[in-house]
Amino acid sequence: RIFVLGIGFFTLCFLMTSLGGQFSAKRLGDSPFTIRTEVMGALESRGVLRRMSDMLEMLMKRMDILARLENSTDFHKGDEARFPLDRFQPAAGLMERIQAIAQNVSDIAIKVDQILRNSLLNGKVVEGRRDQCEVPRDPKYPDCAGKVEWMRARWTSDPCYAFFGVDGTECSFLIYLSEVEWFCPPLPWRNRTAALPSPPPLPQVQAAFQSDLARLLELIGTGKESLSFMKKRIRHLAQQWLRAAQRLEQKLKGQRRDQKHVLIHIGFLTEESGDVFSPRVLKGGPLGEMVQWADILAALFLLGHSLRVTVSLKELQSHLGVPPGRGNCPLTSPLPFDLIYTDYHGLQQMKQHMGLSFKKYRCRVRVIDTFGTEPAYNHEEYATLRGYRTNWGYWNLQPTQFMTMFPHTPDNSFMGFVSEELNKTERQFIKSNKVSSMAVVYGKEASIWKGKEKFLAILNKYMEIHGTVYYETQRPPEVPAFVKNHGLLPQHEFQQLLRKAKLFIGFGFPYEGPAPLEAIANGCVFLQARFNPPHSSLNHEFFRGKPTSREASLAGGERVSSQHPYAEDFIGKPHVWTVDYNNSEEFEAAIKTIMRTQVDPYLPYEYTCEGMLERIHAYIQHQDFCTMSSPPLPPKAKSPAMQSPPSPLALSPNATHLVWSPSASRDPRAWPPVDSLQVWVSETRHACTETCRQRGLVCEPTFFRFLNKKEVFLQLSITCDSTEYEMNHLYPAVAENVHECYLQKEPLLFSCAGYNTKYRRLCPCRDYRKGQVALCRDCL
């Protein structure tokens, strides 16, 4: 009897728990995709209620049998006389409770039957809607029908569609295309199930300079030699960074700086891109990219922004909110980052996995691009039509979203890196300990030395030659016996070597690395080769496929090129010598002169920690590619009554160029400030970069929109028998021989780079801060 009572009680508990589980399911009608599942759940609930009622009736019958058995049996002997009395009094109460529960269950079953009838009826209506949706014909959504047709044929091609509820029915296609994507109008009967509005954005937090670089080192993570290299560099320059941050904080005192949520995705370090750099860190591989990334991380962190660092595709997908599948669907939630710094590998990975969200959010991307991407290669249609298409370009970004290691062309933003600064004591020590007959060769790979025996023999007549070429013990590098090779050196040991040497000599490769600036900062003279003809994608394998026609120099035309154009053009003699290595006499004469020349350690301000912090701060505060206003499109035919707005430009006092008119209004949000603008006309063989530099200015591509008007030709006294709008990266320009003027039809093609002997270009120039070419005088 105890056993039967226990079984009955636990059965009751189990059934009530099961019933509760059924009724805790999702509410009916939350989504058409859940109706069928929930109706089945309700049917199961009705079955549970019936089984529960049957079991309760059986339990009561068995209890009644036990009671009758008790009355007919003699159990009243000795101590056992108390047993039935003690046990069956509670049993009688339990039977009353069971009877009450049975009645309640019966009532609940009746109500559930009523609910189910209504639910099934409603479910059939909704199922009918799901199967009978028609593609709306709304002129505001012209692509809807085509997208539905595509979904019919391809919705199973990516699991992400099923993730968003697509199940092959017409209605599921339309719901997806109207609520997840935006190609179809919302369905009227979906109003009651529309998603709640997104929560308002969190209030902006003011950025505060940070000083605990240990937190940054934790963010960078571990597991790769490349990451270890970057962390060592940050630790080595920590005090230099902190002092620079303190100086900039004083300079910006009182300015409000909003904290940005920043994702740093270093795509070339991911396994999917091959991670070719990490295995070569300890073998003399190129470190310039990792030097730059380490400095970018340090600068962003010290400026007080919130960072996330990824070097794997899985982490990238997690941070972005990529739905499961093959990357055809948008992100599952709004992008949580204000800015994303990545490289070309990372850009490709983002495009593959963000679906339509990539186009929506690409304005937040900043691409770290060592050699730059010129507008002619960036615009996909134009690059395809004109033969500028390469392996890396055609992204249709704003050209200033690409950030370079050196200021190749102002079409891109100059990001840069830093070199170690010396205090007065260190500078004096270096000057007094220089060995005038000591030279260090630029190049850590043995291949760089091949074919250079002639130069090395001349150099060996005057100087002791040192190298830092990687080699394995059993395979010494193929360098001349008179070269003292130190093998690969840690960064601080390499610095010590440069501090003793008089000369740092390059043999033409690698192009535009950070080492020459480090050598010059440590008191070396940098000697490099002049290329004749200039190296470019037309005649040199290294540049082939890169999205630039730049001939390894800062300008086209008569300017020759070299191994390190920035050092040649922005630093020059006595710190930098560029000679023709094919002319033995010129090469030998340069060696002799350099040995007699005294130079102080020199580092351009823009390559100091403070210079880089200043530059990145200005970009973050002022570069906004998501809300920037687009330049006006070509004007349509105007009626005689319509008047063009007056030009904001005016002829300069000496009538040589145009400036911003003092009477013209200024947009305080414009950056750079418009009053720094000067408009000059180029010669036929000069790009705008060269035209501006000849006047002590730099070309500013954001100002092209003010020049792209017919009135500007008139103000410059240029005769235009005809004026045409066309896509061409050299426009606005004039073909003087035939008096034809051309204006730019595609704003993404405004370019400081490039020239053609047929045209004289209109060039927007601006001033710049001393030692900080990326910023105008009032740009900070």
C-alpha positions in Angstrom: 0.0 0.0 0.0 2.8 2.4 0.8 4.4 1.5 -2.5 1.1 2.1 -4.4 0.6 5.5 -2.7 4.2 6.5 -3.5 3.9 5.5 -7.1 0.7 7.4 -7.4 2.1 10.6 -5.8 5.3 10.6 -8.0 3.2 9.9 -11.1 1.1 12.9 -10.3 4.3 15.1 -9.9 5.7 13.8 -13.2 2.5 14.5 -15.1 2.2 18.0 -13.7 5.8 18.7 -14.6 5.3 17.4 -18.2 2.1 19.5 -18.5 3.9 22.6 -17.3 6.7 22.0 -19.8 4.2 21.9 -22.6 2.5 25.1 -21.5 5.9 26.9 -21.2 6.5 26.7 -24.9 6.6 29.9 -27.1 3.4 31.9 -27.4 1.3 30.9 -30.3 1.6 33.3 -33.2 5.0 34.7 -32.4 6.1 33.9 -35.9 4.6 32.0 -38.9 7.7 29.8 -38.8 6.8 28.5 -35.4 3.0 27.9 -35.8 3.3 24.3 -36.9 5.7 23.4 -34.1 3.6 25.0 -31.4 0.3 23.5 -32.6 1.9 20.1 -32.4 3.0 20.9 -28.9 -0.5 21.8 -27.9 -1.9 18.6 -29.3 0.7 16.7 -27.2 -0.5 18.7 -24.2 -4.1 17.6 -24.8 -2.9 14.0 -24.9 -1.0 14.4 -21.7 -4.1 15.8 -20.0 -6.1 12.8 -21.1 -3.5 10.3 -20.0 -3.2 12.1 -16.7 -7.0 12.0 -16.2 -7.0 8.2 -17.0 -4.2 7.5 -14.6 -5.8 9.4 -11.8 -9.1 7.5 -12.3 -7.1 4.2 -12.2 -5.3 5.4 -9.0 -8.6 6.2 -7.3 -10.0 2.8 -8.2 -6.9 1.0 -6.7 -7.2 3.1 -3.6 -10.9 2.2 -3.3 -10.0 -1.5 -3.6 -7.4 -1.2 -0.8 -9.9 0.5 1.4 -12.5 -2.3 0.9 -9.7 -4.9 1.5 -8.9 -3.2 4.8 -12.5 -3.3 6.1 -12.7 -7.1 5.4 -9.4 -8.2 6.9 -8.5 -8.6 10.6 -5.3 -6.6 11.3 -6.1 -5.7 15.0 -3.6 -7.8 16.8 -1.0 -6.4 19.2 0.9 -3.3 18.0 -0.3 -3.8 14.4 -3.7 -2.6 15.5 -2.5 1.0 15.2 -1.0 0.6 11.7 -4.2 0.9 9.6 -5.5 3.7 11.6 -2.3 5.7 11.3 -1.9 5.1 7.6 -5.3 5.2 6.1 -6.5 8.5 7.7 -3.9 10.4 5.7 -4.7 8.2 2.7 -8.4 9.3 2.9 -7.2 12.9 2.7 -4.9 12.1 -0.2 -7.8 10.5 -2.1 -9.9 13.7 -1.6 -7.0 15.8 -3.1 -6.6 13.4 -6.0 -10.3 13.6 -6.7 -10.1 17.4 -6.7 -7.1 17.4 -9.0 -8.8 15.0 -11.4 -11.8 17.4 -11.6 -9.4 20.3 -12.3 -7.6 18.3 -15.0 -10.9 17.5 -16.6 -11.8 21.2 -16.7 -8.4 22.1 -18.1 -8.7 19.4 -20.8 -12.0 21.0 -21.9 -10.5 24.5 -22.1 -7.4 23.2 -24.0 -9.8 21.6 -26.5 -11.4 24.9 -27.1 -8.0 26.7 -27.4 -6.8 24.1 -29.8 -9.8 24.4 -32.1 -9.2 28.2 -32.4 -5.4 27.8 -32.7 -5.7 25.2 -35.5 -8.2 27.4 -37.3 -5.8 30.4 -37.1 -2.9 28.2 -38.0 -4.6 27.1 -41.2 -5.2 30.8 -42.1 -1.5 31.6 -41.5 -0.4 28.5 -43.4 -2.5 29.7 -46.2 -0.8 33.0 -46.1 2.6 31.4 -46.0 1.8 29.4 -49.1 -0.2 32.0 -51.0 2.0 35.1 -50.8 2.3 37.1 -54.0 5.3 39.2 -55.0 4.3 42.8 -54.5 4.6 45.2 -57.5 5.9 48.3 -55.8 7.9 50.7 -58.0 9.9 51.7 -54.8 11.3 48.1 -54.8 12.1 47.3 -58.4 14.5 44.5 -57.6 11.9 42.5 -55.5 10.7 40.1 -58.2 14.2 39.3 -59.4 15.4 38.6 -55.8 12.4 36.3 -55.1 13.2 34.4 -58.3 16.8 34.1 -57.2 15.6 32.8 -53.8 13.4 30.2 -55.4 16.3 28.7 -57.2 19.2 29.3 -54.7 17.8 29.6 -51.2 19.4 26.2 -50.2 22.9 27.4 -51.5 23.7 28.9 -48.2 22.6 27.7 -44.7 22.4 31.3 -43.6 19.0 31.7 -45.3 17.5 28.9 -43.2 19.1 30.5 -40.2 16.9 33.6 -40.9 13.8 31.4 -41.3 13.6 30.8 -45.0 11.9 27.4 -45.6 11.2 27.4 -49.3 7.8 29.1 -49.3 7.0 32.3 -51.1 6.2 34.1 -47.8 9.4 33.1 -46.2 11.3 34.6 -49.2 9.3 37.8 -48.9 9.8 38.1 -45.2 13.5 37.6 -45.5 13.8 40.1 -48.4 11.8 42.7 -46.6 13.0 42.3 -43.0 16.6 40.9 -43.2 17.5 42.4 -46.5 15.7 45.4 -48.0 14.7 44.5 -51.6 10.9 44.0 -50.9 8.3 46.0 -49.1 7.1 44.9 -45.6 4.2 42.5 -45.6 1.0 44.1 -44.1 0.1 41.0 -42.1 3.6 41.0 -40.5 3.0 44.3 -38.7 2.0 42.5 -35.5 5.2 40.5 -35.5 7.6 43.3 -36.6 10.8 43.4 -34.7 11.1 45.9 -31.9 13.0 49.1 -32.8 16.7 49.0 -32.2 17.7 50.3 -28.8 19.0 53.9 -28.9 22.8 54.1 -29.2 24.7 54.3 -26.0 25.9 57.8 -25.0 29.3 58.7 -26.4 32.1 58.4 -23.9 34.9 60.9 -24.0 38.2 59.3 -24.9 41.0 59.7 -22.3 44.7 59.1 -22.9 45.8 55.8 -21.5 49.1 54.9 -20.0 49.0 51.2 -19.0 50.4 49.5 -22.1 50.3 46.1 -20.3 46.5 46.1 -21.2 47.4 46.5 -24.8 49.8 43.6 -24.8 47.1 41.4 -23.4 44.7 42.5 -26.2 47.3 41.6 -28.8 47.4 38.0 -27.6 49.9 35.2 -28.2 50.7 32.2 -30.4 52.5 33.7 -33.3 56.0 35.0 -33.8 54.6 38.0 -35.5 52.6 39.0 -32.4 55.7 38.4 -30.2 57.7 40.7 -32.5 55.1 43.5 -32.3 54.8 43.2 -28.5 58.5 43.4 -28.1 58.5 46.5 -30.2 55.8 48.1 -28.2 57.6 47.4 -24.9 60.9 48.7 -26.3 59.3 52.1 -27.3 56.9 52.3 -24.3 58.5 55.3 -22.6 58.8 57.1 -25.9 55.1 56.5 -26.5 54.1 57.6 -23.1 56.0 60.9 -23.2 54.6 61.7 -26.6 51.0 61.0 -25.4 51.6 63.4 -22.5 52.8 66.1 -24.8 49.8 65.7 -27.2 47.4 65.6 -24.3 48.7 69.1 -23.2 48.4 70.3 -26.8 44.8 69.1 -27.1 43.7 70.3 -23.7 40.1 71.3 -23.7 39.2 69.4 -27.0 36.4 66.9 -26.7 37.3 63.5 -28.2 34.7 60.8 -28.5 35.9 57.3 -27.7 35.6 55.0 -30.7 35.0 51.3 -30.7 37.7 50.0 -33.0 38.3 46.5 -34.5 41.9 45.8 -35.6 41.9 42.7 -37.9 45.4 41.9 -39.3 44.4 39.8 -42.2 47.8 38.8 -43.5 48.4 37.0 -40.1 45.4 34.7 -40.5 45.9 31.1 -41.4 43.4 31.5 -44.3 45.7 34.1 -45.9 48.7 31.8 -45.4 50.4 33.8 -42.7 53.6 34.0 -44.6 55.2 36.5 -42.3 55.2 34.7 -38.9 57.5 31.9 -40.0 59.9 34.4 -41.5 60.2 36.8 -38.5 63.2 34.9 -37.3 64.6 34.3 -40.8 65.1 37.8 -42.1 61.7 38.2 -43.7 60.2 41.7 -44.2 59.2 43.3 -41.0 58.0 46.6 -42.2 54.3 45.7 -42.1 54.6 44.4 -38.5 56.5 47.5 -37.5 53.6 49.6 -38.8 50.9 47.5 -37.2 52.6 47.5 -33.8 52.8 51.3 -34.0 49.1 51.7 -35.1 48.0 49.5 -32.2 50.1 51.6 -29.7 48.8 54.9 -31.1 45.1 53.9 -31.1 45.4 52.5 -27.5 47.2 55.5 -26.1 44.6 57.9 -27.6 42.0 56.2 -25.4 39.9 54.2 -27.8 38.3 50.8 -27.1 40.1 48.1 -29.1 39.5 44.5 -30.2 42.4 42.7 -32.0 41.9 39.7 -34.2 44.3 37.6 -36.2 42.0 34.7 -37.1 38.9 34.4 -39.3 36.9 32.8 -36.6 37.4 35.7 -34.2 36.5 38.1 -37.0 33.2 36.4 -37.7 32.4 36.3 -34.0 33.1 40.0 -33.5 31.2 41.1 -36.5 28.1 38.9 -35.8 28.4 36.8 -39.0 25.5 34.3 -39.4 26.3 30.6 -39.9 26.8 29.8 -43.6 28.8 30.9 -46.5 28.6 34.7 -46.1 25.7 35.6 -48.4 23.5 37.0 -45.6 23.8 40.3 -43.7 25.1 40.5 -40.2 22.7 39.3 -37.4 22.9 42.7 -35.6 24.2 46.2 -36.2 28.0 46.5 -36.5 29.3 47.2 -33.0 32.5 49.0 -34.2 32.9 52.7 -35.3 36.1 51.9 -37.1 37.8 48.8 -38.6 41.5 48.8 -39.4 42.5 46.0 -41.6 44.6 45.2 -44.7 43.8 43.9 -48.2 43.6 40.3 -46.9 41.2 41.3 -44.1 39.2 43.4 -46.6 38.6 40.4 -48.8 37.7 38.2 -45.8 35.1 40.8 -44.6 33.6 41.0 -48.0 33.2 37.2 -48.2 31.5 36.9 -44.8 29.5 40.1 -44.3 27.1 39.7 -47.3 25.2 42.9 -48.0 26.4 44.4 -44.7 29.8 44.9 -46.3 28.5 47.5 -48.6 26.6 49.2 -45.8 29.5 49.3 -43.4 32.6 49.7 -45.7 32.7 53.4 -45.0 34.0 52.5 -41.5 37.0 50.5 -42.9 40.5 51.9 -43.0 42.9 49.8 -45.1 46.6 49.7 -44.2 48.1 49.6 -47.6 51.9 49.7 -47.8 52.3 51.0 -51.4 49.0 52.8 -51.8 46.0 52.4 -54.1 45.4 55.1 -56.7 41.9 56.2 -57.7 42.2 54.8 -61.2 42.7 51.3 -59.7 40.1 51.7 -57.0 37.1 52.4 -59.2 36.0 49.0 -60.5 34.2 50.0 -63.7 36.9 52.4 -64.7 39.8 50.0 -63.9 38.1 47.3 -66.0 37.4 49.6 -68.9 40.8 51.3 -69.0 43.1 48.4 -68.1 43.9 49.4 -64.5 42.5 46.3 -63.0 44.9 44.4 -60.7 44.9 41.7 -58.1 44.4 44.2 -55.3 42.4 47.3 -56.4 38.7 47.9 -57.5 37.1 48.2 -54.1 35.2 51.5 -54.8 36.2 52.9 -51.5 37.0 56.6 -50.9 40.7 56.7 -51.8 41.6 58.3 -48.5 40.4 55.2 -46.7 43.6 53.6 -47.9 46.5 54.4 -45.4 50.1 54.1 -46.5 53.5 53.6 -44.9 54.9 56.7 -46.7 53.2 59.7 -48.3 53.3 58.4 -51.8 50.3 60.3 -53.1 47.8 62.4 -51.1 45.0 60.4 -52.8 45.6 58.0 -49.9 46.0 58.9 -46.2 49.5 58.8 -44.9 49.5 56.5 -41.8 53.3 56.0 -41.3 55.1 54.4 -38.4 57.6 55.6 -35.8 61.4 55.5 -35.4 63.2 55.7 -32.1 64.0 59.2 -30.9 67.2 60.1 -29.2 67.7 62.5 -26.3 70.5 65.1 -26.3 72.9 62.8 -24.4 72.4 59.9 -26.8 72.8 62.2 -29.9 76.1 63.6 -28.5 77.4 60.1 -27.7 76.6 58.9 -31.2 78.4 61.8 -32.8 81.5 61.3 -30.8 81.6 57.5 -31.4 80.9 57.3 -35.1 83.4 55.1 -37.1 83.8 57.0 -40.4 85.0 53.9 -42.2 82.2 51.6 -41.2 79.3 50.8 -43.5 76.2 48.6 -43.0 74.4 47.0 -46.0 70.6 47.3 -46.1 69.2 43.8 -46.7 68.7 40.7 -44.6 68.3 38.2 -47.5 71.2 36.8 -49.4 69.5 37.4 -52.7 69.9 41.1 -52.3 73.7 40.8 -52.5 73.8 38.9 -55.7 75.2 40.8 -58.7 76.5 43.6 -56.4 80.2 42.5 -56.3 81.3 45.5 -58.3 79.8 48.0 -55.8 81.0 46.1 -52.8 84.5 46.0 -54.2 84.6 49.8 -54.6 83.1 50.2 -51.1 85.6 47.8 -49.6 88.5 50.0 -50.7 87.3 52.7 -48.3 85.1 51.1 -45.6 84.6 48.0 -43.5 81.4 46.4 -44.6 78.9 44.8 -42.2 75.9 42.8 -43.0 72.9 41.3 -41.1 72.0 38.4 -43.4 70.1 35.5 -42.1 71.8 32.1 -42.4 71.7 28.6 -40.9 74.8 27.2 -39.4 75.3 24.5 -42.0 74.6 26.9 -44.9 76.4 30.2 -44.6 75.1 33.0 -46.8 76.7 33.7 -50.2 78.3 37.1 -49.3 81.9 38.1 -50.1 84.5 37.0 -47.6 85.5 40.6 -46.7 82.0 41.3 -45.4 81.5 40.9 -41.6 78.1 39.3 -41.3 76.4 39.4 -37.9 73.4 37.3 -38.9 70.0 38.5 -37.9 70.1 40.8 -34.9 67.5 41.7 -32.4 66.2 45.3 -32.8 68.3 46.9 -30.1 71.5 45.2 -31.3 70.8 46.4 -34.8 70.3 49.9 -33.4 73.7 49.7 -31.7 75.3 48.7 -35.0 73.7 51.7 -36.8 74.9 54.1 -34.1 78.6 53.1 -34.8 78.3 53.1 -38.6 78.9 56.1 -40.9 77.0 54.7 -43.9 73.9 52.7 -44.5 73.8 51.6 -48.1 71.0 50.1 -50.1 71.3 48.0 -53.3 67.8 48.7 -54.7 65.7 46.4 -52.6 63.7 46.3 -50.4 61.6 49.2 -51.5 60.6 51.9 -49.0 61.1 50.0 -45.8 61.5 51.6 -42.3 65.2 50.8 -41.9 66.6 53.8 -43.8 64.7 56.2 -41.5 66.1 54.3 -38.5 69.6 54.6 -39.8 69.3 58.3 -40.5 67.8 58.8 -37.0 70.9 57.1 -35.6 73.3 59.4 -37.5 74.0 57.4 -40.6 74.1 58.7 -44.1 71.8 56.7 -46.4 73.2 55.9 -49.9 70.8 54.5 -52.4 70.6 53.7 -56.1 68.9 55.8 -58.7 66.7 53.8 -61.0 67.0 54.6 -64.7 64.5 53.8 -66.2 62.2 54.0 -63.1 60.9 50.8 -61.7 57.2 50.2 -62.3 54.6 47.6 -63.0 55.7 47.9 -66.7 59.2 46.8 -66.3 59.6 45.2 -62.8 58.0 42.1 -61.4 57.8 43.5 -57.9 55.4 46.2 -58.8 53.3 44.1 -61.2 49.8 43.7 -59.9 50.0 46.5 -57.4 47.2 49.1 -57.7 49.5 52.0 -58.5 51.2 53.3 -61.7 53.6 55.2 -59.4 57.1 54.6 -60.7 58.5 54.1 -57.2 58.6 57.8 -56.8 56.4 60.6 -55.5 55.7 62.1 -58.9 55.7 61.3 -62.6 57.3 63.3 -65.4 61.0 64.1 -65.4 61.5 63.0 -61.8 63.6 60.0 -61.5 62.9 57.2 -59.0 64.9 55.4 -56.3 64.8 52.7 -53.8 63.4 55.0 -51.1 61.6 58.1 -52.7 60.5 59.6 -49.4 64.1 59.7 -48.1 65.2 61.3 -51.4 62.4 63.9 -51.7 61.6 64.8 -48.1 65.0 64.4 -46.5 67.7 64.6 -49.1 71.3 65.7 -48.7 73.4 65.6 -46.5 71.4 62.7 -44.9 70.4 61.0 -48.2 72.4 60.5 -51.3 70.9 59.1 -54.5 73.4 58.1 -57.2 73.7 56.1 -60.4 75.3 52.8 -59.3 76.1 52.0 -63.0 78.5 55.0 -63.0 81.5 53.7 -61.0 83.1 57.2 -60.8 79.9 58.8 -59.4 79.5 56.0 -56.9 83.1 56.2 -55.7 83.0 60.0 -55.5 79.9 59.8 -53.3 81.6 57.4 -50.9 84.6 59.7 -50.5 82.4 62.7 -49.9 80.2 60.9 -47.4 83.2 59.9 -45.3 84.2 63.5 -44.9 80.6 64.8 -44.2 79.5 65.3 -40.7 75.7 64.8 -40.1 73.6 64.9 -36.9 71.0 62.2 -36.2 67.8 63.3 -37.9 64.2 62.1 -37.6 61.3 63.8 -39.4 58.6 64.9 -36.9 55.9 62.8 -38.7 57.9 59.7 -37.9 58.1 60.4 -34.2 55.6 59.0 -31.7 54.0 62.4 -31.2 53.8 63.0 -34.9 52.0 59.7 -35.5 49.6 60.2 -32.5 48.8 63.7 -33.8 48.1 62.4 -37.3 45.9 59.5 -36.2 44.0 61.7 -33.8 43.2 64.1 -36.6 42.0 61.3 -38.9 39.7 59.8 -36.2 38.3 63.2 -35.3 37.7 64.5 -38.8 37.6 61.7 -41.4 34.0 60.6 -41.7 33.3 58.6 -44.9 29.8 57.6 -43.8 28.2 61.0 -43.6 30.5 63.0 -45.9 28.5 64.9 -48.6 29.0 63.7 -52.1 30.2 66.2 -54.7 27.4 67.6 -57.0 26.6 65.5 -60.0 27.0 67.0 -63.5 24.3 69.6 -64.0 21.3 68.9 -66.2 20.1 71.4 -68.9 19.2 74.6 -67.2 16.6 77.1 -68.2 17.8 80.7 -68.9 16.3 81.8 -65.7 18.4 79.4 -63.6 21.6 80.9 -62.3 24.7 79.0 -61.1 25.8 79.9 -57.6 28.8 82.2 -57.5 32.2 80.5 -57.3 33.7 80.5 -53.8 37.1 81.0 -55.5 38.8 84.2 -56.4 41.9 85.2 -58.3 45.0 85.6 -56.2 46.5 89.2 -55.9 49.3 88.2 -58.3 46.8 86.6 -60.7 48.8 83.3 -60.9 46.3 81.0 -59.2 42.9 80.9 -57.3 42.3 81.0 -53.6 39.2 80.8 -51.4 37.4 84.1 -51.6 37.3 86.0 -48.4 33.7 86.8 -48.9 32.7 83.1 -49.5 31.1 81.2 -46.7 33.0 78.4 -44.9 31.6 75.2 -43.6 33.1 74.8 -40.1 32.8 71.0 -40.4 34.9 70.9 -43.6 38.3 69.2 -43.2 40.8 70.3 -44.2 39.6 73.9 -43.8 38.8 75.4 -47.2 40.8 78.6 -46.6 44.0 76.5 -47.1 43.0 75.8 -50.7 45.0 77.1 -53.7 44.2 76.2 -57.3 47.1 75.9 -59.8 47.3 74.7 -63.4 49.8 72.0 -64.1 52.3 71.7 -66.9 51.5 68.9 -69.4 54.1 66.5 -68.0 53.3 67.1 -64.4 50.9 65.3 -62.0 49.2 67.4 -59.4 51.5 66.0 -56.8 54.5 67.6 -58.5 52.6 70.8 -59.4 51.8 71.5 -55.8 55.2 70.5 -54.4 57.0 72.9 -56.7 55.1 75.7 -54.9 55.8 74.3 -51.4 52.3 72.8 -51.1 50.7 69.4 -51.2 47.8 68.2 -53.4 44.6 67.9 -51.5 42.0 65.5 -53.2 39.1 66.5 -51.0 39.2 70.0 -52.6 38.6 68.7 -56.2 34.9 69.3 -55.8 35.4 73.0 -55.7 37.4 72.9 -59.0 35.1 70.7 -60.9 33.1 73.6 -62.4 33.1 75.3 -65.8 33.4 78.7 -64.0 36.8 77.8 -62.7 38.3 77.6 -66.2 36.9 81.1 -66.9 38.4 82.5 -63.7 41.8 81.1 -64.8 41.4 82.7 -68.2 41.3 79.3 -69.9 39.3 79.3 -73.2 36.9 76.4 -73.5 35.2 76.0 -76.9 33.5 72.9 -75.4 33.1 71.4 -71.9 32.4 67.7 -71.3 31.8 65.6 -68.3 33.6 62.2 -68.5 35.1 59.5 -66.3 38.9 60.1 -66.2 41.3 60.2 -63.3 43.1 63.2 -64.9 40.0 65.5 -64.9 39.3 68.3 -64.5 41.8 69.3 -67.2 42.1 71.3 -70.4 43.5 70.3 -73.8 44.9 73.7 -74.7 45.7 73.0 -78.3 42.1 72.4 -79.2 40.5 74.5 -76.4 38.6 71.5 -75.0 37.8 71.4 -71.3 36.9 68.3 -69.3 35.2 67.9 -65.9 35.1 64.9 -63.7 31.9 62.7 -63.9 32.8 60.2 -61.2 33.9 61.7 -57.8 35.8 58.5 -56.8 38.2 59.2 -59.6 39.4 62.6 -58.3 43.2 62.0 -58.3 46.4 63.9 -57.5 48.4 61.2 -59.3 48.9 60.8 -63.1 49.6 63.0 -66.1 49.2 63.0 -69.9 51.1 65.2 -72.3 47.8 66.2 -73.9 46.4 67.8 -70.7 47.1 70.6 -68.3 45.3 69.6 -65.0 43.5 71.8 -62.5 45.2 71.0 -59.2 43.9 71.7 -55.6 46.8 72.4 -53.3 47.1 73.3 -49.6 49.7 74.2 -47.1 51.0 71.8 -44.5 52.5 71.7 -41.0 56.3 71.7 -40.8 57.3 68.0 -40.6 53.7 66.8 -40.9 52.8 66.7 -44.6 49.5 64.9 -43.9 48.0 67.9 -42.0 47.5 71.5 -43.0 48.5 74.3 -40.6 45.0 74.5 -39.1 44.1 70.9 -39.4 44.8 69.8 -35.8 
